[in-house]
């Protein structure tokens, strides 16, 4: 199974039929990998703002002519467990949802059609195929129809997550180091606002209302699209230290503010390594598949990556579309489509 995963992740130009037949419904792939670092070398830098202007591509991507071998950065990480969620090309929404829940657990999907008071007429996570990444998931959002887990408010959500009922390898406990990898595609037609459109979150989870360590209301880390009057459309990575002891929200810190057009209409690969501690570590890299241009390159040491107050608390990943609708008139009425492929979650030892 490990060879199948590596073949899927690092040889993007091969046919996927034999791979999909081998993994069937892609049940959780949790394997003990013993020792050895993963990936290839990467130079990391810390910045409050990165402006890496590259070519903007608004036309459909051609078929890849070079192998899609964007490898995992060599951080000295030693993998102990690895979990893969990969689309299998099914045309059945029920099978797609079963595939996701087989990996992340029943209740791990927060799509509008899962809530009786929400937009239940259509499935909101479907599968498609292309020549760049093969089978992949497509997350859908509708400005005028979708709510937030069945509640009509100033935001809407279509996400998958790990949570308390997920397997231990999908949850980050205090002092642990985890890696998250996936492929990601967003259209240049997608509308943004000055509020938030999150595509990835690292979110704390605890059962306490104790604010002594930031609580769990605000995500620890987000990858987002935002449109600002002063700077235009941005791809942002934000870090939050959570709430104060008095329960007041603290301001987010911008780790990256890159050009949105550097990733639109392009498949990119995202890599995150995080050590969950008060003086933790964050490594994050976003690489464009077409030309291997590195759009985001973050290496933060002594960064607060922990919000827990007990041994049962943890950090978990979330992927999908979670966006504000407060500036409703700035969002287009047409369906939004955000694509994801090959979610990989590893737990191991940092160098």
Coordinates of C-alpha atoms in Angstrom, one line a residue:
X1 CA 0.0 0.0 0.0
X2 CA 2.9 2.4 0.8
X3 CA 4.3 1.9 -2.7
X4 CA 0.8 2.6 -4.2
X5 CA 0.6 5.9 -2.2
X6 CA 4.0 7.0 -3.3
X7 CA 3.1 6.2 -6.9
X8 CA -0.1 8.2 -6.6
X9 CA 1.6 11.2 -5.1
X10 CA 4.8 11.5 -7.0
X11 CA 4.0 10.4 -10.5
X12 CA 1.2 12.6 -11.5
X13 CA 1.3 11.9 -15.2
X14 CA 0.5 8.2 -15.1
X15 CA -2.8 6.6 -15.6
X16 CA -4.9 6.2 -12.4
X17 CA -7.0 3.2 -13.4
X18 CA -4.7 0.5 -11.9
X19 CA -4.2 2.5 -8.7
X20 CA -7.9 3.1 -8.1
X21 CA -8.6 -0.6 -8.6
X22 CA -6.0 -1.5 -6.1
X23 CA -7.3 0.8 -3.3
X24 CA -11.0 0.0 -4.0
X25 CA -12.8 2.3 -1.7
X26 CA -9.6 3.7 -0.2
X27 CA -10.1 2.5 3.3
X28 CA -7.8 4.1 5.9
X29 CA -4.2 3.5 5.0
X30 CA -2.5 3.7 8.4
X31 CA 0.9 2.2 8.2
X32 CA 3.9 2.1 10.5
X33 CA 6.8 3.4 8.5
X34 CA 9.6 2.8 11.0
X35 CA 12.3 5.3 10.1
X36 CA 13.7 7.6 7.4
X37 CA 12.9 11.1 6.3
X38 CA 10.2 11.9 3.8
X39 CA 10.6 14.0 0.6
X40 CA 13.3 16.2 -0.8
X41 CA 15.1 19.4 0.3
X42 CA 13.4 22.8 0.8
X43 CA 14.8 26.1 1.8
X44 CA 12.4 27.8 4.2
X45 CA 12.1 31.5 5.1
X46 CA 10.1 33.5 7.6
X47 CA 8.2 36.5 6.3
X48 CA 5.3 38.8 7.3
X49 CA 4.5 39.3 3.6
X50 CA 5.5 37.4 0.5
X51 CA 4.8 38.9 -2.9
X52 CA 5.9 36.4 -5.5
X53 CA 4.5 37.7 -8.7
X54 CA 4.4 35.0 -11.4
X55 CA 2.5 34.5 -14.6
X56 CA -1.2 34.6 -14.4
X57 CA -3.1 31.8 -16.2
X58 CA -6.7 32.4 -16.9
X59 CA -7.1 29.8 -19.7
X60 CA -7.8 26.1 -19.0
X61 CA -4.7 24.1 -18.2
X62 CA -3.3 21.9 -21.0
X63 CA -2.4 18.3 -20.3
X64 CA 0.9 18.1 -18.4
X65 CA 4.0 17.5 -20.5
X66 CA 6.3 17.0 -17.5
X67 CA 6.0 14.5 -14.6
X68 CA 4.1 16.0 -11.6
X69 CA 6.9 15.2 -9.1
X70 CA 6.4 17.9 -6.5
X71 CA 7.9 16.1 -3.6
X72 CA 7.5 16.4 0.1
X73 CA 10.1 18.8 1.6
X74 CA 12.9 17.0 3.5
X75 CA 12.4 18.4 7.0
X76 CA 14.0 15.5 8.8
X77 CA 10.6 14.2 9.7
X78 CA 10.3 10.5 10.6
X79 CA 6.9 9.1 9.6
X80 CA 5.2 6.8 12.1
X81 CA 1.7 6.7 10.7
X82 CA 0.2 7.8 7.4
X83 CA -3.4 8.1 6.3
X84 CA -4.6 8.7 2.8
X85 CA -8.0 9.9 1.5
X86 CA -8.1 9.7 -2.3
X87 CA -11.0 10.0 -4.7
X88 CA -11.8 6.8 -6.6
X89 CA -13.8 8.2 -9.5
X90 CA -17.2 7.1 -8.3
X91 CA -20.3 8.7 -9.8
X92 CA -22.4 8.1 -6.7
X93 CA -22.6 10.8 -4.1
X94 CA -23.4 8.2 -1.5
X95 CA -20.2 6.3 -2.3
X96 CA -18.2 9.6 -2.2
X97 CA -19.5 10.4 1.3
X98 CA -18.9 6.8 2.4
X99 CA -15.3 7.0 1.1
X100 CA -14.7 10.2 3.2
X101 CA -16.2 8.8 6.3
X102 CA -14.3 5.6 6.0
X103 CA -11.2 7.6 6.5
X104 CA -12.1 10.5 8.8
X105 CA -15.0 8.9 10.6
X106 CA -18.8 9.1 10.6
X107 CA -19.8 12.7 11.2
X108 CA -16.7 14.1 9.6
X109 CA -18.6 15.8 6.7
X110 CA -20.2 19.2 7.2
X111 CA -21.9 19.7 3.8
X112 CA -25.1 21.6 3.4
X113 CA -27.0 18.4 2.3
X114 CA -26.2 16.8 5.6
X115 CA -28.5 19.2 7.5
X116 CA -32.3 19.1 7.2
X117 CA -32.7 22.9 7.3
X118 CA -30.0 23.5 4.7
X119 CA -29.6 23.0 1.0
X120 CA -30.4 19.3 0.6
X121 CA -31.4 19.2 -3.0
X122 CA -28.0 18.3 -4.4
X123 CA -24.7 16.7 -3.1
X124 CA -22.1 19.3 -2.3
X125 CA -19.0 17.0 -2.6
X126 CA -18.6 15.2 -5.9
X127 CA -15.8 13.5 -7.8
X128 CA -14.3 14.4 -11.2
X129 CA -11.1 13.4 -13.2
X130 CA -8.5 15.2 -15.1
X131 CA -5.1 14.6 -16.7
X132 CA -3.2 16.5 -14.0
X133 CA -4.1 14.8 -10.8
X134 CA -6.6 12.1 -11.9
X135 CA -9.5 11.5 -9.6
X136 CA -10.3 14.3 -7.2
X137 CA -13.0 15.8 -5.0
X138 CA -15.0 18.9 -6.0
X139 CA -16.5 21.0 -3.1
X140 CA -19.5 23.2 -4.1
X141 CA -20.9 26.4 -2.7
X142 CA -24.0 28.4 -3.5
X143 CA -24.4 32.0 -2.4
X144 CA -28.2 32.0 -2.2
X145 CA -28.9 28.4 -1.0
X146 CA -26.2 27.2 1.4
X147 CA -26.1 27.8 5.2
X148 CA -23.8 26.9 8.0
X149 CA -24.6 23.4 9.3
X150 CA -28.3 24.1 8.8
X151 CA -28.3 27.5 10.4
X152 CA -28.9 30.6 8.3
X153 CA -26.3 33.2 9.3
X154 CA -23.6 35.4 7.9
X155 CA -21.5 32.5 6.7
X156 CA -21.7 29.1 4.9
X157 CA -19.8 25.9 5.2
X158 CA -18.9 22.8 3.1
X159 CA -16.0 21.1 4.8
X160 CA -14.6 17.7 5.9
X161 CA -12.6 17.3 9.1
X162 CA -11.1 15.1 11.6
X163 CA -12.7 15.3 15.1
X164 CA -13.1 13.5 18.4
X165 CA -14.5 10.4 16.8
X166 CA -11.7 10.2 14.2
X167 CA -8.8 7.8 14.6
X168 CA -5.8 9.0 16.8
X169 CA -3.4 9.3 13.8
X170 CA -5.7 12.1 12.5
X171 CA -5.6 14.2 15.7
X172 CA -2.6 16.2 17.0
X173 CA -2.1 16.0 20.7
X174 CA 0.2 18.2 22.8
X175 CA 3.9 17.8 21.8
X176 CA 3.1 15.8 18.6
X177 CA 4.3 16.7 15.1
X178 CA 2.1 16.1 12.1
X179 CA 2.3 16.6 8.3
X180 CA -0.6 17.4 6.0
X181 CA -0.5 17.3 2.2
X182 CA -3.0 17.7 -0.5
X183 CA -3.6 19.1 -4.1
X184 CA -5.8 22.1 -4.5
X185 CA -7.4 24.0 -7.4
X186 CA -9.5 27.2 -7.4
X187 CA -10.9 29.1 -10.3
X188 CA -10.1 32.7 -11.2
X189 CA -13.9 33.2 -11.5
X190 CA -14.4 32.6 -7.7
X191 CA -15.6 35.7 -5.9
X192 CA -14.0 36.8 -2.7
X193 CA -14.8 39.4 0.0
X194 CA -12.8 41.4 2.6
X195 CA -14.0 39.0 5.3
X196 CA -12.8 35.4 4.8
X197 CA -13.0 32.3 2.5
X198 CA -11.1 29.5 4.2
X199 CA -9.9 26.5 2.3
X200 CA -7.9 24.9 5.1
X201 CA -7.9 25.2 8.9
X202 CA -6.0 23.8 11.8
X203 CA -8.5 24.1 14.5
X204 CA -8.2 23.3 18.2
X205 CA -10.8 21.2 20.0
X206 CA -11.3 21.2 23.7
X207 CA -14.3 20.7 26.0
X208 CA -13.5 23.6 28.4
X209 CA -14.6 27.2 28.4
X210 CA -11.2 28.0 30.1
X211 CA -9.6 30.9 28.2
X212 CA -6.2 30.5 29.9
X213 CA -4.8 29.0 26.7
X214 CA -6.7 30.7 24.0
X215 CA -9.8 28.4 23.9
X216 CA -10.8 26.8 20.6
X217 CA -13.1 29.3 19.0
X218 CA -10.6 30.7 16.5
X219 CA -8.6 28.5 14.1
X220 CA -4.9 28.2 14.9
X221 CA -4.0 28.5 11.2
X222 CA -6.0 29.2 8.0
X223 CA -5.3 29.3 4.3
X224 CA -7.7 31.8 2.8
X225 CA -8.7 33.9 -0.2
X226 CA -9.5 37.6 0.6
X227 CA -10.2 40.7 -1.5
X228 CA -8.9 44.0 -0.1
X229 CA -9.6 47.5 -1.4
X230 CA -6.0 48.5 -1.0
X231 CA -4.2 45.4 -2.4
X232 CA -6.8 43.5 -4.4
X233 CA -7.2 39.7 -4.2
X234 CA -4.8 37.9 -1.9
X235 CA -4.0 34.4 -0.8
X236 CA -3.4 34.6 2.9
X237 CA -2.0 32.4 5.6
X238 CA -3.1 33.6 9.0
X239 CA -2.1 32.5 12.5
X240 CA -4.1 33.2 15.6
X241 CA -3.2 32.9 19.3
X242 CA -6.9 32.6 20.2
X243 CA -8.7 34.4 22.9
X244 CA -7.3 36.4 25.8
X245 CA -7.9 35.1 29.4
X246 CA -10.9 37.6 29.5
X247 CA -12.4 35.9 26.4
X248 CA -11.6 38.6 23.9
X249 CA -10.4 37.6 20.5
X250 CA -6.8 38.5 19.5
X251 CA -5.8 39.8 16.1
X252 CA -4.6 37.4 13.5
X253 CA -1.0 37.5 12.3
X254 CA -0.4 37.4 8.6
X255 CA 2.3 34.9 7.8
X256 CA 1.9 35.3 4.1
X257 CA -0.1 37.7 1.8
X258 CA 0.6 36.4 -1.8
X259 CA -1.0 37.2 -5.1
X260 CA -4.3 35.3 -5.6
X261 CA -3.6 35.1 -9.4
X262 CA -0.5 33.0 -8.7
X263 CA -2.7 30.0 -7.9
X264 CA -6.0 30.5 -9.8
X265 CA -6.8 28.1 -12.6
X266 CA -3.8 26.0 -11.5
X267 CA -3.3 22.8 -9.6
X268 CA -1.0 23.4 -6.6
X269 CA 0.4 21.1 -3.9
X270 CA 0.2 22.2 -0.3
X271 CA 2.5 20.9 2.5
X272 CA 2.1 21.7 6.2
X273 CA 4.2 20.4 9.1
X274 CA 3.2 21.5 12.6
X275 CA 4.5 20.7 16.0
X276 CA 1.7 21.3 18.5
X277 CA 3.2 23.1 21.4
X278 CA 3.3 26.5 23.0
X279 CA 6.7 27.0 21.5
X280 CA 5.8 25.0 18.4
X281 CA 7.0 24.9 14.8
X282 CA 5.3 25.6 11.5
X283 CA 6.6 24.7 8.1
X284 CA 4.3 25.4 5.1
X285 CA 5.0 25.3 1.4
X286 CA 2.6 25.7 -1.6
X287 CA 4.0 24.7 -5.0
X288 CA 2.4 25.2 -8.4
X289 CA 2.4 22.0 -10.4
X290 CA 2.7 23.6 -13.9
X291 CA 6.2 25.0 -13.4
X292 CA 7.1 24.0 -9.8
X293 CA 7.0 27.6 -8.7
X294 CA 7.0 28.0 -4.9
X295 CA 4.2 30.4 -4.0
X296 CA 4.3 30.1 -0.2
X297 CA 7.4 29.1 1.8
X298 CA 7.1 29.5 5.6
X299 CA 9.3 28.3 8.4
X300 CA 8.3 29.6 11.8
X301 CA 10.0 28.5 15.1
X302 CA 8.8 29.2 18.6
X303 CA 5.2 29.8 17.3
X304 CA 2.2 29.1 19.6
X305 CA 0.5 26.1 18.0
X306 CA -1.4 24.8 21.1
X307 CA -4.7 25.7 22.6
X308 CA -5.3 22.7 24.9
X309 CA -5.9 22.6 28.7
X310 CA -6.0 18.9 29.2
X311 CA -4.6 15.6 27.8
X312 CA -7.8 15.0 25.8
X313 CA -7.5 18.2 23.8
X314 CA -6.2 18.1 20.3
X315 CA -5.7 20.0 17.0
X316 CA -7.4 18.8 13.8
X317 CA -7.4 19.7 10.1
X318 CA -10.4 20.9 8.1
X319 CA -10.6 21.3 4.3
X320 CA -13.3 22.7 2.0
X321 CA -15.1 26.0 1.6
X322 CA -16.0 28.0 4.8
X323 CA -16.7 31.6 3.9
X324 CA -18.4 34.8 5.1
X325 CA -21.5 35.9 3.3
X326 CA -21.7 39.2 5.2
X327 CA -20.8 41.1 2.0
X328 CA -23.4 39.2 0.1
X329 CA -23.4 41.5 -2.9
X330 CA -19.7 40.9 -3.6
X331 CA -20.3 37.2 -4.1
X332 CA -21.5 35.9 -7.4
X333 CA -24.7 33.9 -7.6
X334 CA -23.2 31.2 -9.7
X335 CA -22.0 27.9 -8.2
X336 CA -18.5 28.0 -6.8
X337 CA -16.3 24.9 -7.3
X338 CA -13.1 24.2 -5.3
X339 CA -11.1 21.0 -6.1
X340 CA -9.0 18.9 -3.7
X341 CA -7.1 15.7 -4.3
X342 CA -5.1 13.2 -2.2
X343 CA -5.4 14.3 1.4
X344 CA -2.4 12.8 3.3
X345 CA -2.1 13.0 7.1
X346 CA 1.1 11.8 8.8
X347 CA 2.2 11.6 12.4
X348 CA 5.8 11.2 13.4
X349 CA 8.9 12.6 14.9
X350 CA 10.4 16.0 14.0
X351 CA 14.1 16.4 13.5

